[in-house]
mmCIF file of C-alpha atoms in Angstrom:
data_model
loop_
_atom_site.group_PDB
_atom_site.id
_atom_site.type_symbol
_atom_site.label_atom_id
_atom_site.label_comp_id
_atom_site.label_asym_id
_atom_site.label_seq_id
_atom_site.Cartn_x
_atom_site.Cartn_y
_atom_site.Cartn_z
ATOM 1 C CA MET I 1 117.988 69.443 101.329
ATOM 2 C CA GLY I 2 118.750 66.408 99.209
ATOM 3 C CA LEU I 3 122.392 67.223 98.469
ATOM 4 C CA LYS I 4 125.053 65.727 100.696
ATOM 5 C CA GLN I 5 127.821 68.073 101.737
ATOM 6 C CA SER I 6 131.230 66.370 101.652
ATOM 7 C CA ILE I 7 132.933 68.670 104.203
ATOM 8 C CA THR I 8 131.203 69.971 107.323
ATOM 9 C CA PRO I 9 132.905 72.543 109.559
ATOM 10 C CA TYR I 10 132.600 71.836 113.287
ATOM 11 C CA LEU I 11 132.822 74.660 115.813
ATOM 12 C CA TRP I 12 134.042 74.153 119.391
ATOM 13 C CA PHE I 13 132.132 75.777 122.251
ATOM 14 C CA ASP I 14 132.320 75.701 126.015
ATOM 15 C CA GLY I 15 128.687 74.995 126.900
ATOM 16 C CA THR I 16 127.046 77.383 124.411
ATOM 17 C CA ALA I 17 126.790 75.222 121.256
ATOM 18 C CA LYS I 18 122.968 75.142 121.218
ATOM 19 C CA GLU I 19 122.640 78.845 122.057
ATOM 20 C CA ALA I 20 125.106 79.721 119.279
ATOM 21 C CA ALA I 21 123.382 77.452 116.743
ATOM 22 C CA ASP I 22 119.984 78.924 117.618
ATOM 23 C CA PHE I 23 121.393 82.427 117.175
ATOM 24 C CA TYR I 24 123.006 81.681 113.789
ATOM 25 C CA VAL I 25 119.833 79.982 112.532
ATOM 26 C CA SER I 26 117.856 83.096 113.510
ATOM 27 C CA VAL I 27 120.169 85.366 111.475
ATOM 28 C CA PHE I 28 120.540 83.507 108.166
ATOM 29 C CA PRO I 29 117.676 82.689 105.760
ATOM 30 C CA ASN I 30 116.912 79.081 104.849
ATOM 31 C CA SER I 31 118.469 77.834 108.078
ATOM 32 C CA ARG I 32 117.494 75.226 110.624
ATOM 33 C CA ILE I 33 118.594 73.040 113.495
ATOM 34 C CA VAL I 34 119.007 69.527 112.071
ATOM 35 C CA THR I 35 119.586 67.547 115.244
ATOM 36 C CA VAL I 36 120.735 67.924 118.834
ATOM 37 C CA GLY I 37 122.706 65.193 120.582
ATOM 38 C CA HIS I 38 122.918 64.980 124.360
ATOM 39 C CA ASN I 39 125.474 63.571 126.757
ATOM 40 C CA SER I 40 124.730 60.147 128.127
ATOM 41 C CA GLU I 41 126.185 58.536 131.196
ATOM 42 C CA ASP I 42 128.939 57.164 128.920
ATOM 43 C CA THR I 43 130.113 60.574 127.651
ATOM 44 C CA PRO I 44 131.931 63.345 129.486
ATOM 45 C CA GLY I 45 129.727 66.142 130.749
ATOM 46 C CA PRO I 46 126.490 66.166 132.678
ATOM 47 C CA THR I 47 124.028 63.504 131.526
ATOM 48 C CA GLY I 48 121.315 65.092 129.379
ATOM 49 C CA SER I 49 123.265 68.264 128.572
ATOM 50 C CA VAL I 50 123.834 69.216 124.923
ATOM 51 C CA LEU I 51 126.939 67.617 123.442
ATOM 52 C CA VAL I 52 126.572 68.340 119.718
ATOM 53 C CA VAL I 53 124.279 70.329 117.423
ATOM 54 C CA LEU I 54 124.012 69.898 113.665
ATOM 55 C CA PHE I 55 122.561 72.922 111.899
ATOM 56 C CA GLU I 56 122.306 74.483 108.460
ATOM 57 C CA LEU I 57 122.938 78.108 107.565
ATOM 58 C CA ASP I 58 121.443 78.980 104.189
ATOM 59 C CA GLY I 59 121.791 75.328 103.192
ATOM 60 C CA VAL I 60 125.381 74.841 104.445
ATOM 61 C CA ARG I 61 125.703 72.260 107.215
ATOM 62 C CA PHE I 62 127.715 72.987 110.372
ATOM 63 C CA GLY I 63 128.338 71.142 113.570
ATOM 64 C CA ALA I 64 128.784 72.637 117.016
ATOM 65 C CA ILE I 65 130.221 70.692 119.918
ATOM 66 C CA ASN I 66 130.363 71.539 123.591
ATOM 67 C CA GLY I 67 133.950 70.407 123.995
ATOM 68 C CA GLY I 68 134.876 72.365 127.110
ATOM 69 C CA SER I 69 137.375 75.135 127.683
ATOM 70 C CA THR I 70 140.457 73.462 126.169
ATOM 71 C CA PHE I 71 140.141 75.212 122.787
ATOM 72 C CA LYS I 72 138.804 78.635 121.806
ATOM 73 C CA LEU I 73 137.491 80.012 118.546
ATOM 74 C CA SER I 74 139.861 82.557 116.985
ATOM 75 C CA GLU I 75 140.367 84.741 113.932
ATOM 76 C CA ALA I 76 142.459 81.910 112.486
ATOM 77 C CA THR I 77 139.156 80.593 111.136
ATOM 78 C CA SER I 78 136.483 82.879 109.732
ATOM 79 C CA PHE I 79 133.466 82.666 107.475
ATOM 80 C CA LEU I 80 132.876 85.081 104.602
ATOM 81 C CA ILE I 81 129.330 86.306 104.082
ATOM 82 C CA ASP I 82 129.155 87.335 100.438
ATOM 83 C CA CYS I 83 126.815 90.328 100.315
ATOM 84 C CA ALA I 84 125.403 91.813 97.114
ATOM 85 C CA THR I 85 124.175 95.092 98.612
ATOM 86 C CA GLN I 86 125.039 97.576 101.330
ATOM 87 C CA GLU I 87 121.739 96.677 103.001
ATOM 88 C CA GLU I 88 122.899 93.054 103.339
ATOM 89 C CA ILE I 89 126.228 94.196 104.755
ATOM 90 C CA ASP I 90 124.462 96.448 107.265
ATOM 91 C CA PHE I 91 122.066 93.654 108.295
ATOM 92 C CA TYR I 92 124.724 90.994 108.962
ATOM 93 C CA TRP I 93 127.095 93.535 110.503
ATOM 94 C CA GLU I 94 124.522 94.598 113.088
ATOM 95 C CA LYS I 95 123.028 91.155 113.777
ATOM 96 C CA LEU I 96 126.272 89.209 114.120
ATOM 97 C CA GLY I 97 128.260 92.020 115.714
ATOM 98 C CA ALA I 98 125.783 92.733 118.525
ATOM 99 C CA GLY I 99 127.526 91.857 121.770
ATOM 100 C CA GLY I 100 130.722 91.002 119.926
ATOM 101 C CA GLN I 101 133.639 92.991 118.581
ATOM 102 C CA TYR I 102 133.894 94.925 115.325
ATOM 103 C CA GLN I 103 137.263 94.714 113.602
ATOM 104 C CA ALA I 104 138.977 96.253 110.574
ATOM 105 C CA CYS I 105 138.307 95.453 106.914
ATOM 106 C CA GLY I 106 134.779 94.112 107.376
ATOM 107 C CA TRP I 107 135.688 91.525 110.008
ATOM 108 C CA LEU I 108 133.813 91.014 113.233
ATOM 109 C CA LYS I 109 133.855 88.571 116.083
ATOM 110 C CA ASP I 110 130.392 87.602 117.317
ATOM 111 C CA ARG I 111 129.440 87.204 120.973
ATOM 112 C CA PHE I 112 130.425 83.519 120.859
ATOM 113 C CA GLY I 113 133.910 84.277 119.519
ATOM 114 C CA LEU I 114 133.332 83.200 115.900
ATOM 115 C CA SER I 115 134.909 85.467 113.272
ATOM 116 C CA TRP I 116 133.014 86.609 110.205
ATOM 117 C CA GLN I 117 133.991 88.610 107.126
ATOM 118 C CA VAL I 118 131.052 90.692 105.906
ATOM 119 C CA ASN I 119 131.985 91.779 102.394
ATOM 120 C CA SER I 120 131.303 91.441 98.664
ATOM 121 C CA SER I 121 133.500 88.813 97.051
ATOM 122 C CA ASP I 122 132.248 89.968 93.627
ATOM 123 C CA LEU I 123 133.711 93.440 94.134
ATOM 124 C CA VAL I 124 136.946 92.041 95.605
ATOM 125 C CA GLU I 125 137.326 89.622 92.668
ATOM 126 C CA LYS I 126 136.859 92.495 90.198
ATOM 127 C CA ALA I 127 139.514 94.475 92.051
ATOM 128 C CA HIS I 128 142.023 91.638 91.837
ATOM 129 C CA ALA I 129 141.568 91.348 88.060
ATOM 130 C CA ASP I 130 143.582 94.592 87.746
ATOM 131 C CA PRO I 131 146.590 94.951 90.087
ATOM 132 C CA ALA I 132 146.349 98.762 90.251
ATOM 133 C CA ALA I 133 142.622 98.626 91.023
ATOM 134 C CA GLY I 134 143.232 95.850 93.533
ATOM 135 C CA ALA I 135 145.776 98.001 95.368
ATOM 136 C CA ARG I 136 143.322 100.921 95.483
ATOM 137 C CA VAL I 137 140.498 98.733 96.795
ATOM 138 C CA MET I 138 142.727 97.117 99.427
ATOM 139 C CA LYS I 139 143.944 100.543 100.583
ATOM 140 C CA ALA I 140 140.353 101.783 100.862
ATOM 141 C CA MET I 141 139.308 98.613 102.710
ATOM 142 C CA MET I 142 142.167 98.987 105.208
ATOM 143 C CA ASP I 143 140.668 102.326 106.277
ATOM 144 C CA MET I 144 137.224 100.784 106.868
ATOM 145 C CA VAL I 145 135.769 98.896 109.777
ATOM 146 C CA LYS I 146 132.345 98.061 108.288
ATOM 147 C CA ILE I 147 132.564 97.708 104.520
ATOM 148 C CA ASP I 148 131.204 100.620 102.480
ATOM 149 C CA LEU I 149 130.466 99.199 99.028
ATOM 150 C CA ALA I 150 130.146 102.646 97.439
ATOM 151 C CA GLY I 151 133.582 103.574 98.807
ATOM 152 C CA LEU I 152 135.118 100.361 97.473
ATOM 153 C CA GLN I 153 133.456 100.925 94.090
ATOM 154 C CA ARG I 154 134.923 104.450 93.946
ATOM 155 C CA ALA I 155 138.365 102.994 94.698
ATOM 156 C CA LEU I 156 137.873 100.340 92.028
ATOM 157 C CA ASP I 157 136.928 103.056 89.522
ATOM 158 C CA GLY I 158 139.953 105.156 90.513
ATOM 159 C CA LYS I 159 137.896 108.026 91.942
#
């Protein structure tokens, strides 16, 4: 991984940063834990407990910090997983949604509270190239929980 990423998202957890990072690394290909930093006697939190985790998901670097209960993850921030096939959508939907909460339009909140959009940006981009097709695709998507690519394609085609 020789390329340096200029912006790294950091996620705030209340004691589950390492567990969450391990879970995400297990779901996405080409992923790994980069480093784990622990509290010292000079930092808040129990000495030796995990403070921060740097990890990569399919080559994209993230940070996770055990910052306490002050802040919570919310739908205000989400990550889009761009899927090429229905099989990919099904895989990520089941893996990330297990123990979490499924939501409308291909969104889910995982068991740690992180929101994901499991969709095909290619199909959505095609839909937005034509306003009438875009309206049909958006209407079809609003009726879905998990994305059905065949259903969105039918809406795109006007069928």
